[in-house]
Coordinates of C-alpha atoms in Angstrom, one line a residue:
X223 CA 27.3 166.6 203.2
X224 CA 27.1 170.3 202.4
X225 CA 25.8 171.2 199.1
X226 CA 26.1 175.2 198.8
X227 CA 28.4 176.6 195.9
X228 CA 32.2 176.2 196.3
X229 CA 32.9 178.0 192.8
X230 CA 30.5 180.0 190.2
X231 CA 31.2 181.7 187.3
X232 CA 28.3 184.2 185.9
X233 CA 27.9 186.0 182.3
X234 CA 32.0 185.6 181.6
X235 CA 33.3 186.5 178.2
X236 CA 36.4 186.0 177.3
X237 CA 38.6 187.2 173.6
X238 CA 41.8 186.1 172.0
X239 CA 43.3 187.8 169.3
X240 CA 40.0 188.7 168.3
X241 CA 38.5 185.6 168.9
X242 CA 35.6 185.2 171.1
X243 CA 36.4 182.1 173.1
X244 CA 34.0 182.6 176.0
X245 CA 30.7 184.4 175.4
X246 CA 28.4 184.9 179.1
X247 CA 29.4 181.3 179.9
X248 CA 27.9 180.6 183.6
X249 CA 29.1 177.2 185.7
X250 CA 28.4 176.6 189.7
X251 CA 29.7 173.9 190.9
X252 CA 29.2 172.8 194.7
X253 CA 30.8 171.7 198.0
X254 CA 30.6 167.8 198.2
X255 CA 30.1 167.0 194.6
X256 CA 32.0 165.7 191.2
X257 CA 30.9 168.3 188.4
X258 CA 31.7 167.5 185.4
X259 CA 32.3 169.9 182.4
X260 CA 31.8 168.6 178.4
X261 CA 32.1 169.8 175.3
X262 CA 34.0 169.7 171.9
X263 CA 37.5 170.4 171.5
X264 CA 37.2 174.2 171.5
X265 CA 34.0 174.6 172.9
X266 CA 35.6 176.8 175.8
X267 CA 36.2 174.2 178.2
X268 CA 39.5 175.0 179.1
X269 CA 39.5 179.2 179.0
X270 CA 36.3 178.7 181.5
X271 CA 38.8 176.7 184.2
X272 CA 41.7 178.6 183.1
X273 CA 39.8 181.4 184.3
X274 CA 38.8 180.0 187.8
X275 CA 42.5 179.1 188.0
X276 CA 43.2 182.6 187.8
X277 CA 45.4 182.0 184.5
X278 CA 43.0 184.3 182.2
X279 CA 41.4 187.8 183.3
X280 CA 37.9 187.7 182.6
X281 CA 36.8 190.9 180.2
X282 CA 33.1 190.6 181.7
X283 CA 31.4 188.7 184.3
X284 CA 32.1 187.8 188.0
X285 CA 33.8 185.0 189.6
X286 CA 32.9 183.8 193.5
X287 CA 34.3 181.4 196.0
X288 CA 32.3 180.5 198.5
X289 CA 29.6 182.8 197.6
X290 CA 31.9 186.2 197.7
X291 CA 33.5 188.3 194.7
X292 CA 37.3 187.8 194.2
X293 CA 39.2 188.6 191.3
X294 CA 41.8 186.8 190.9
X295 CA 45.3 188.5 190.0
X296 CA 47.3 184.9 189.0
X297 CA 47.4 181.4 189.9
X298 CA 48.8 182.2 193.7
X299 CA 45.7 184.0 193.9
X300 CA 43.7 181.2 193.2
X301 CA 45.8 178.6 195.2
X302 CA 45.2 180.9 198.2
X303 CA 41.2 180.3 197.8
X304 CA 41.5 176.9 197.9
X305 CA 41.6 176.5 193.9
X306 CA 44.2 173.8 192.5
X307 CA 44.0 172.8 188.4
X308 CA 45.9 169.7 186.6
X309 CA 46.1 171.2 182.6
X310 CA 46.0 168.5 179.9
X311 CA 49.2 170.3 179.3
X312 CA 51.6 169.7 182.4
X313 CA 53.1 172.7 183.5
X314 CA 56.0 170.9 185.2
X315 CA 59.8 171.6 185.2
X316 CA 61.1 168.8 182.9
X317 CA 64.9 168.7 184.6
X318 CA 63.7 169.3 188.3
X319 CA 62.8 166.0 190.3
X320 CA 59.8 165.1 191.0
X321 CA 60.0 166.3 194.9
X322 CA 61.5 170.1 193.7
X323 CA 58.6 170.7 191.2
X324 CA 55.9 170.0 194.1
X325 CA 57.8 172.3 196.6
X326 CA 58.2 175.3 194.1
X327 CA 54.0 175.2 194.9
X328 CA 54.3 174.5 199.0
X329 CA 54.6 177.0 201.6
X330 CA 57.0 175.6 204.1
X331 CA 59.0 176.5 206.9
X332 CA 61.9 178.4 205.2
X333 CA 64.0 178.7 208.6
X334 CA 64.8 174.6 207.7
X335 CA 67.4 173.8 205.0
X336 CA 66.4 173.1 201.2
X337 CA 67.4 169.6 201.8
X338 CA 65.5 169.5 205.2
X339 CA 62.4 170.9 203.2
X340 CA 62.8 168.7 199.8
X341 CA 62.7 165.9 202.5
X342 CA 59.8 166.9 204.1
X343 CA 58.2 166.8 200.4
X344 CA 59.3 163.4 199.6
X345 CA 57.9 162.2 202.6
X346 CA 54.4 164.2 202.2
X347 CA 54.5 162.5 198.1
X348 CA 54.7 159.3 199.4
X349 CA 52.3 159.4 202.0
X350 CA 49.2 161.2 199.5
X351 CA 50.1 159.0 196.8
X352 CA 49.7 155.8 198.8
X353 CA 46.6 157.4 199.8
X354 CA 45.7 157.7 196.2
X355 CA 46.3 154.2 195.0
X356 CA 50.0 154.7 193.9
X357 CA 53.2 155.4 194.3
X358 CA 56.0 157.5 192.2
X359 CA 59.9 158.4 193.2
X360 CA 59.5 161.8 194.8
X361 CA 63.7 161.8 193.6
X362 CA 62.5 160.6 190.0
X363 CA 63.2 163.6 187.2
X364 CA 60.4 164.4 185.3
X365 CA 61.5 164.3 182.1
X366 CA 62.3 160.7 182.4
X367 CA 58.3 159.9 183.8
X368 CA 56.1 158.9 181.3
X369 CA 52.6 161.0 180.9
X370 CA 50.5 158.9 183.2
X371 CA 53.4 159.8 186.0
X372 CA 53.6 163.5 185.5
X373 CA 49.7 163.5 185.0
X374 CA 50.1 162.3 188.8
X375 CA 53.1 164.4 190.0
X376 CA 50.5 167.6 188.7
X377 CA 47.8 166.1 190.9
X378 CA 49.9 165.4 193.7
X379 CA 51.6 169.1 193.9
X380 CA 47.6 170.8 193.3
X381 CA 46.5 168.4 196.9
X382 CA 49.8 168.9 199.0
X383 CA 49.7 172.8 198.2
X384 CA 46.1 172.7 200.0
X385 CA 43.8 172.8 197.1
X386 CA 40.0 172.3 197.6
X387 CA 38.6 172.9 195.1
X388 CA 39.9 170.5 192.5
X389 CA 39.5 171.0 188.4
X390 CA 40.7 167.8 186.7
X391 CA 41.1 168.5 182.5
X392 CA 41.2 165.4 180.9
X393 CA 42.6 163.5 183.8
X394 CA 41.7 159.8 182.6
X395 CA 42.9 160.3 179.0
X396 CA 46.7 158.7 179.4
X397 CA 45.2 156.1 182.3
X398 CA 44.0 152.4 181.9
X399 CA 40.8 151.4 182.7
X400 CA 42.2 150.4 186.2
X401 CA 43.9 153.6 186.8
X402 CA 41.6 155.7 185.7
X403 CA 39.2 153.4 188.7
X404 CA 41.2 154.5 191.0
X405 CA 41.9 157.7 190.4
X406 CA 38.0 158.5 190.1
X407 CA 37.2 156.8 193.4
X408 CA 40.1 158.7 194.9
X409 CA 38.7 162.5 193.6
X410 CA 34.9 161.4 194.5
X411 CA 35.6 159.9 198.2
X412 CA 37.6 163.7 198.5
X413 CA 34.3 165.5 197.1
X414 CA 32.3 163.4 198.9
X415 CA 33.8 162.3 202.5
X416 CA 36.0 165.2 202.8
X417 CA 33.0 167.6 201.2
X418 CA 35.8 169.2 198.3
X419 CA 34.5 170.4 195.4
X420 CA 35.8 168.6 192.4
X421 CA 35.4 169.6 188.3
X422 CA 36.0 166.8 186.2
X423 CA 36.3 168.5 182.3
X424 CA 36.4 165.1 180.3
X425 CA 34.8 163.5 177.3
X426 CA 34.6 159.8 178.9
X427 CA 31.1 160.2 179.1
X428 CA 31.4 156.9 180.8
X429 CA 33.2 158.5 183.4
X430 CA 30.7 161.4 183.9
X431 CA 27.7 158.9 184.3
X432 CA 29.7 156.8 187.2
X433 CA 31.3 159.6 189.1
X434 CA 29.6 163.1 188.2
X435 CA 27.2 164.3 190.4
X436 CA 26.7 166.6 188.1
X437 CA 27.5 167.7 184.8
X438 CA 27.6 171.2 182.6
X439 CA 27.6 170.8 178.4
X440 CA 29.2 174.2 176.4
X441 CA 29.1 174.5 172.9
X442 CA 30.8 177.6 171.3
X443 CA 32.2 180.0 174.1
X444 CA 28.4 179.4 175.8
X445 CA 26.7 177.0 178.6
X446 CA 24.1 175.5 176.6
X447 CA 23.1 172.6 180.1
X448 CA 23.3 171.5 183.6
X449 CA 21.7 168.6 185.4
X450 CA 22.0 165.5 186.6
X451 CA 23.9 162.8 184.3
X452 CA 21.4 159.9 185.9
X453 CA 18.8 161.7 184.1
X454 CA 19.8 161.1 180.9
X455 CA 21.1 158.6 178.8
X456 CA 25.0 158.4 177.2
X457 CA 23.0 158.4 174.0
X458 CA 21.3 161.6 175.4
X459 CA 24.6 163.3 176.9
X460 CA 26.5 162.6 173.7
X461 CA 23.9 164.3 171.5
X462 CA 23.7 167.2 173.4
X463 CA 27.3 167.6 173.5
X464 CA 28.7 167.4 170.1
X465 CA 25.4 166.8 168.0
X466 CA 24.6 164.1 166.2
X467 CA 28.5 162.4 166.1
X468 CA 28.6 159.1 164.1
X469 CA 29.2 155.4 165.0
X470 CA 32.3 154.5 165.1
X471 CA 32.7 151.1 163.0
X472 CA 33.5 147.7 164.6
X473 CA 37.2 146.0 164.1
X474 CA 37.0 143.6 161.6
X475 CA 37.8 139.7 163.4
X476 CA 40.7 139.0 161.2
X477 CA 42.6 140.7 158.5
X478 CA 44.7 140.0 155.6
X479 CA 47.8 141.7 156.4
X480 CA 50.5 141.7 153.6
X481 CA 54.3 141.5 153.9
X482 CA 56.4 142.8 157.0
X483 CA 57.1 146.4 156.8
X484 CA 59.1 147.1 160.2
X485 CA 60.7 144.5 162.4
X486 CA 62.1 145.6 166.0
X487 CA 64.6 142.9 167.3
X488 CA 66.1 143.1 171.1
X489 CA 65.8 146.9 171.6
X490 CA 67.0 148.3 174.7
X491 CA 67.3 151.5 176.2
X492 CA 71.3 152.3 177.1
X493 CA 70.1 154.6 180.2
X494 CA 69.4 153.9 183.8
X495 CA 65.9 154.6 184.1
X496 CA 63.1 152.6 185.5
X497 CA 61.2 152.6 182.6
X498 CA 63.9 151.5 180.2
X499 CA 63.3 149.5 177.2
X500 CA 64.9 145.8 177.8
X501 CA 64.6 143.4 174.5
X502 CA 61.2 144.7 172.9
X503 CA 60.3 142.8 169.8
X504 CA 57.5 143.1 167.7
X505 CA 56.8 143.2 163.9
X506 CA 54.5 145.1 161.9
X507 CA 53.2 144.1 158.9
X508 CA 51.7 146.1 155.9
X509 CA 47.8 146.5 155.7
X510 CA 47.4 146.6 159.9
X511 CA 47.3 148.2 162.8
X512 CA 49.0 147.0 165.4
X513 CA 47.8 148.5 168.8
X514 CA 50.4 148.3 172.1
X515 CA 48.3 148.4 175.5
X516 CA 49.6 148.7 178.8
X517 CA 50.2 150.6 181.8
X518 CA 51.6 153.9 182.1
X519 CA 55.6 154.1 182.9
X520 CA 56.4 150.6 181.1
X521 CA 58.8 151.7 178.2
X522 CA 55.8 152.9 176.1
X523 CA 57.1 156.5 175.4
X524 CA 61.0 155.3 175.3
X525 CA 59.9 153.1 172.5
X526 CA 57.9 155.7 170.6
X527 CA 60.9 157.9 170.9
X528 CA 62.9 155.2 169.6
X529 CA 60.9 154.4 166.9
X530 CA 60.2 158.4 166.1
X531 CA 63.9 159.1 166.0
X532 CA 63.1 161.3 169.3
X533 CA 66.6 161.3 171.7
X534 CA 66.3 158.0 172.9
X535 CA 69.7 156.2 173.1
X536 CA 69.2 152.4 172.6
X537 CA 70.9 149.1 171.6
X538 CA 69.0 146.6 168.8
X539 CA 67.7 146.9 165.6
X540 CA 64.7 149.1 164.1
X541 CA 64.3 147.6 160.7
X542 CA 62.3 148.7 157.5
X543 CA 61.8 146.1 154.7
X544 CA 64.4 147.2 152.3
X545 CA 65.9 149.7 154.0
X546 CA 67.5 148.3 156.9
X547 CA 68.4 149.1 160.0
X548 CA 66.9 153.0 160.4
X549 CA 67.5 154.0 164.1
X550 CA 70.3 156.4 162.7
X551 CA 68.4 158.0 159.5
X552 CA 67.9 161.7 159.8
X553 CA 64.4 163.0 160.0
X554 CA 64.1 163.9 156.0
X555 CA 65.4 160.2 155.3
X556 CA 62.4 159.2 156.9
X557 CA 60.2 161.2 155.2
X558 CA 61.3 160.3 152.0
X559 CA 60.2 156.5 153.2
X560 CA 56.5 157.7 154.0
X561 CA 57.3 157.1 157.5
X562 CA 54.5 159.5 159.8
X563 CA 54.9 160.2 162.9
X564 CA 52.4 161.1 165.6
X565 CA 54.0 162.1 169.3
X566 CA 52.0 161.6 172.3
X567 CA 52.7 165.4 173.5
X568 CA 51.9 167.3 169.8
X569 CA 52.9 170.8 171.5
X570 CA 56.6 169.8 172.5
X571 CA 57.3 167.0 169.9
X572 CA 55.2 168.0 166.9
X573 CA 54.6 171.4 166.7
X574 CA 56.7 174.9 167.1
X575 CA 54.3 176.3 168.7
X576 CA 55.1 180.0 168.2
X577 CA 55.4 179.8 164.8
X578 CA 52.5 179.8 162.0
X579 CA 50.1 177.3 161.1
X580 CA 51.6 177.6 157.5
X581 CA 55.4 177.2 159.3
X582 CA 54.1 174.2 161.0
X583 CA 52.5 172.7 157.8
X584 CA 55.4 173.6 155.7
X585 CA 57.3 171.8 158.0
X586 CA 57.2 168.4 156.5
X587 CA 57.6 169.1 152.9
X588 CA 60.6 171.5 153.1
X589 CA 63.5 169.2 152.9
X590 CA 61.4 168.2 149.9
X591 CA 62.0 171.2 147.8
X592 CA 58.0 171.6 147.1
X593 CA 58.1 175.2 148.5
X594 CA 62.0 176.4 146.8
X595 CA 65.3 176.7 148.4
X596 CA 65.5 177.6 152.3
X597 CA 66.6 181.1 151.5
X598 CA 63.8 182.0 148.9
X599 CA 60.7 179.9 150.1
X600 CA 57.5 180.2 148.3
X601 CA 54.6 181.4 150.5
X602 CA 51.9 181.2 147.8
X603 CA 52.4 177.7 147.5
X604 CA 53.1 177.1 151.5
X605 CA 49.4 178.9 152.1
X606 CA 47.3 177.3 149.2
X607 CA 48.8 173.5 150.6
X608 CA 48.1 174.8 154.3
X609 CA 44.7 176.1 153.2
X610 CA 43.9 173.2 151.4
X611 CA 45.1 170.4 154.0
X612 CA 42.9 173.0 157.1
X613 CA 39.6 172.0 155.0
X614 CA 39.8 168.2 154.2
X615 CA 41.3 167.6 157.6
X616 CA 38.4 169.9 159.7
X617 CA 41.1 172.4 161.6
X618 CA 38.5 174.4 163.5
X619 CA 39.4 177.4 164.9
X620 CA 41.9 178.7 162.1
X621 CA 41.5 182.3 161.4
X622 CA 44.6 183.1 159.8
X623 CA 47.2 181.1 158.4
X624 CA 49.6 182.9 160.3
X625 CA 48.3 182.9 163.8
X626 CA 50.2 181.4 166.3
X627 CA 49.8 177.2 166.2
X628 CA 49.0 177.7 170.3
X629 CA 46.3 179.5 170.2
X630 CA 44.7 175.7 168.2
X631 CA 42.6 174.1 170.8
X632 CA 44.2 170.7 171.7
X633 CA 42.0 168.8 169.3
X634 CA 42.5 171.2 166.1
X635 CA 46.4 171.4 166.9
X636 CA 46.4 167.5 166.5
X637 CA 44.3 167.8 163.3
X638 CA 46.9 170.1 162.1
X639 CA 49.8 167.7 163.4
X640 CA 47.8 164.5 161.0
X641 CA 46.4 166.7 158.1
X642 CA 51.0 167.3 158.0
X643 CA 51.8 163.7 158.5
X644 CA 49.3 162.6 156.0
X645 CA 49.8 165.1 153.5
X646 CA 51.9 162.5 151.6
X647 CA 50.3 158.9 151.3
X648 CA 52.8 157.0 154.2
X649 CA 53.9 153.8 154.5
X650 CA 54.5 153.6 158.1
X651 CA 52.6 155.5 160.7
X652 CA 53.9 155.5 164.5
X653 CA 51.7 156.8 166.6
X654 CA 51.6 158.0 170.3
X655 CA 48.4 158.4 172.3
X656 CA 46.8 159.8 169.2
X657 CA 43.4 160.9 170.8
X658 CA 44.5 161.8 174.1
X659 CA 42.7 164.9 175.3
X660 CA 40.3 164.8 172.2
X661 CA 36.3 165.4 172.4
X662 CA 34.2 162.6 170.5
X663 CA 34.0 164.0 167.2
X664 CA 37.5 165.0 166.8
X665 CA 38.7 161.5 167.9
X666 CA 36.9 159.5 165.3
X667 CA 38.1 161.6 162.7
X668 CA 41.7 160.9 163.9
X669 CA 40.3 156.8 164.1
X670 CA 39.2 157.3 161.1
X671 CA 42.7 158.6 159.4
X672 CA 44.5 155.6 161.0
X673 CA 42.0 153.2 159.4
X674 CA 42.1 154.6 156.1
X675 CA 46.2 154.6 156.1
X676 CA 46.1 151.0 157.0
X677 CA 43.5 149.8 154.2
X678 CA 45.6 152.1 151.8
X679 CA 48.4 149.8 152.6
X680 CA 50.3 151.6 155.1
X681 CA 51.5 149.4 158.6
X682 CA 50.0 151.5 161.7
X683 CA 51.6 151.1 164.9
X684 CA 49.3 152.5 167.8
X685 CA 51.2 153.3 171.2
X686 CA 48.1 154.1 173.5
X687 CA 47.7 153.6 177.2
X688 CA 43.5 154.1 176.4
X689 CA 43.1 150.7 176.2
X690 CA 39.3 151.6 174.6
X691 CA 41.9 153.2 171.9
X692 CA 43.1 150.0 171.1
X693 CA 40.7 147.7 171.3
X694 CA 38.8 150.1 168.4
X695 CA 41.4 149.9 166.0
X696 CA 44.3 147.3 166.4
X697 CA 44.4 144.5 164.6
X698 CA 46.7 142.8 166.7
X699 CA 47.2 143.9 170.4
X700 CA 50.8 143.6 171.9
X701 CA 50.9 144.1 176.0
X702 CA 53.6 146.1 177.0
X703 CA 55.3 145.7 180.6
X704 CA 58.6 146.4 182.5
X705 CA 60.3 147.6 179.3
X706 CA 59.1 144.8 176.4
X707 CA 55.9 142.6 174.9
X708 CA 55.4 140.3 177.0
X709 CA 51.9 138.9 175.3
X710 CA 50.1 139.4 171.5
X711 CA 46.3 138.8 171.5
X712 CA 44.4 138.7 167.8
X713 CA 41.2 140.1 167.3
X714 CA 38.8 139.7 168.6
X715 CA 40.4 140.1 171.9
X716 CA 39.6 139.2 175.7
X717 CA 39.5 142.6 177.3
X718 CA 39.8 140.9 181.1
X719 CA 42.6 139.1 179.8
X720 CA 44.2 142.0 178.2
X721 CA 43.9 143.8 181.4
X722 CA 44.9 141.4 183.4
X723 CA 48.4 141.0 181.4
X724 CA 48.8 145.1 181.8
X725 CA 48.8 144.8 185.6
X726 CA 49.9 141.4 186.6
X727 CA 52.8 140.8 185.0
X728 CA 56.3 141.5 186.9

């Protein structure tokens, strides 16, 4: 097994709008090993891989494959030295199938046909995800995948376009536990039997201790360690990543819940698609959380959209106690309830991303009135809520009001997206993969905003497909598959059993 260095980046610094992201950051990471990459939401992470990917252009420092200087000029660039990334934001082509977004990335033989080719492709899909430990419908369009499938298209089209060196950001965050097994095994046999070089930026630290062979910390734009996770402990790794973070408290055995806030009764999705609703029922009650575990690509984000008045066109009822059936209410109806919601991809469903941070706040209150009439909308008042609702909720990395919501790191853009929601005491909170993505801290201070709504009163439904996610925080577990519940465990809960209800059912 050869152990020289397959990727190093020395003394980079990196700005954004005035804003020194990176600041002489330095990572090596070697043929025939698992490196893994920590740190806080914002800690530079991502711009450091970004970088290597060829996305960013460093301002100082050198980059080196293989020992020799390149600079890269764009991502081609880098997938010519070998270098493939999977973002924790896809960069897929929703409408495209699943077959045309991997061969946009292939060189192939253009003196075949497109359909000759796009065969080829399908073929090539099937054969490296069986290889993998799974299997998707190379003719399957992408916007109708859930996450955990177009996490795996994204891994799929980085491999068949040749990549070696492999940088993985967040790549177990939308998995189950058995999943995220697989998929683990699968990237360490290919750094360590096929001698790739594989960079595993996560904050599983789990994870890192199983499958890293080695593992870098940054903290604010810098390196700050790299060694070996086996000589340390997860107390020790944890610590040294994001400080001293706090315990996250135990679930309770059993709760009082009070009265029924939102029945669902025989919902079904009216399209065609594999992971269509069919007869999901379920009731929430006031004063709990109610947490819905299962495997990626069951119905899970057809029923959020359902339940979040995203397009989702479906049959049944979506009832709230003394309001009736609401699958037709517009979305300032619902805010009017208290209903919060919380989508599973806050850059595409819960944020306008080129607009402010103060346009994104403002947001939820301006059907309201709060801020005057549409044509004559008052900014004093916009800023001095947005201000205001940045400090209690911890928004990191704000230096303006009215910069751009993308440039938020992924954790402080879903800070943002809560500190909104919760700006107004709600009743019901739906919620989609609410920590997915998120470093330590920032996800028990999103745990801890669920768990305070629901012993305010408010009825929490969790939609996760963490299944550590919901065994923290639900009350009652429901166990999605093949488009409804087809199980409800109380707390406290058999985690084998739980699992084995995710994966066995048909």
């Amino acid at each position: 097994m050869s152990h020289t260095n397959a990727i190093q980046l020395d003394a980079v610094s990196k700005s954004f709008d005035g804003f020194k992201a990176l600041s002489e950051a330095s990572f090596v990471a070697c043929w025939g090993e698992v490196h893994a990459l920590l740190g806080e939401n914002g800690a530079g992470k991502s711009s450091l891989m970004n970088i290597a990917a060829g996305l960013y252009a460093p301002e100082t420092g050198s980059l080196l494959i293989n020992d020799n200087l390149v600079r890269l000029k764009g991502p081609l660039d880098a997938s010519s030295q070998g270098i493939g990334m999977v973002h924790q934001h896809f960069k897929l082509v929703k409408p495209f199938r699943v077959a045309e977004n991997i061969l946009l990335g292939l060189r192939t033989d253009q003196a075949l046909s497109y359909r000759k080719r796009l065969q080829q492709t399908a073929e090539q899909i099937k054969a490296t995800a069986a290889k993998l430990g799974f299997s998707i419908d190379p003719f399957a369009r992408v916007d109708q995948l859930s996450v955990a499938e177009q996490q795996r298209v994204e891994i799929l089209k980085v491999l068949l376009a040749g990549a070696r060196i492999l940088i993985l950001d967040e790549p177990t965050a939308v998995l189950t536990d058995a999943e995220a097994e697989k998929l683990l095994t699968t990237v360490k046999n290919f750094a360590h039997q096929e001698g790739a070089a594989v960079i595993l930026v996560t904050h599983k630290m789990n994870d890192v201790m199983r499958y890293a062979d080695q593992v870098t910390v940054m903290r604010g734009g810098r390196t700050v360690a790299s060694l070996k996770p086996q000589s340390v402990t997860v107390g020790e790794l944890v610590k040294l990543t994001v400080g001293d973070a706090p315990t996250p408290p135990q679930v309770p055995a059993s709760r009082a819940a009070g009265e029924v806030k939102l029945q669902v009764q025989d919902l079904h999705s009216s399209g065609s698609s594999s992971t269509a609703l069919r007869g999901v029922n379920l009731s929430l009650r006031a004063g709990e959380i109610y947490g819905i575990a299962g495997v990626g690509g069951n119905g899970q984000s057809e029923l959020a959209n359902a339940l979040m008045s995203l397009p989702e066109p479906v049959t049944g009822e979506i009832r709230l106690t003394g309001e009736g059936d609401i699958r037709m209410l517009s979305p300032a109806r619902r805010r009017q309830l208290g209903i919060a919601c919380i989508p599973a991809d806050r850059y595409s469903a819960a944020l306008a991303a080129p607009l402010s941070i103060s346009d994104n706040f403002a947001l939820g209150e301006i059907h309201s009135g709060r801020y005057g009439p549409f044509w004559f909308l008052r900014r004093g008042r916009i800023d001095a809520d947005t201000a205001a609702a940045v400090r209690e909720f911890d928004v990191q990395g704000v230096r303006s009001l009215q910069q751009k919501a993308a440039l938020l790191s992924g954790g402080n853009a879903q800070k943002l997206v809560i500190a909104r929601e919760f700006n107004r005491q709600p009743q019901l909170v739906i919620v989609h993969s609410p920590s997915r993505g998120l470093d330590v801290r920032a996800t028990l201070a999103v745990h801890e905003r669920l768990r305070s709504a629901r012993d305010a009163g408010a009825a929490v439904l969790l939609i996760s497909e963490d299944l550590d996610e919901v065994m923290a925080l639900a009350d009652r577990i429901g166990v999605m598959s093949a488009g409804r519940i087809i199980g409800e465990f109380a707390q406290p809960a058999d985690r084998q059993a739980i699992g084995q209800a995710m994966v066995n059912h048909v």
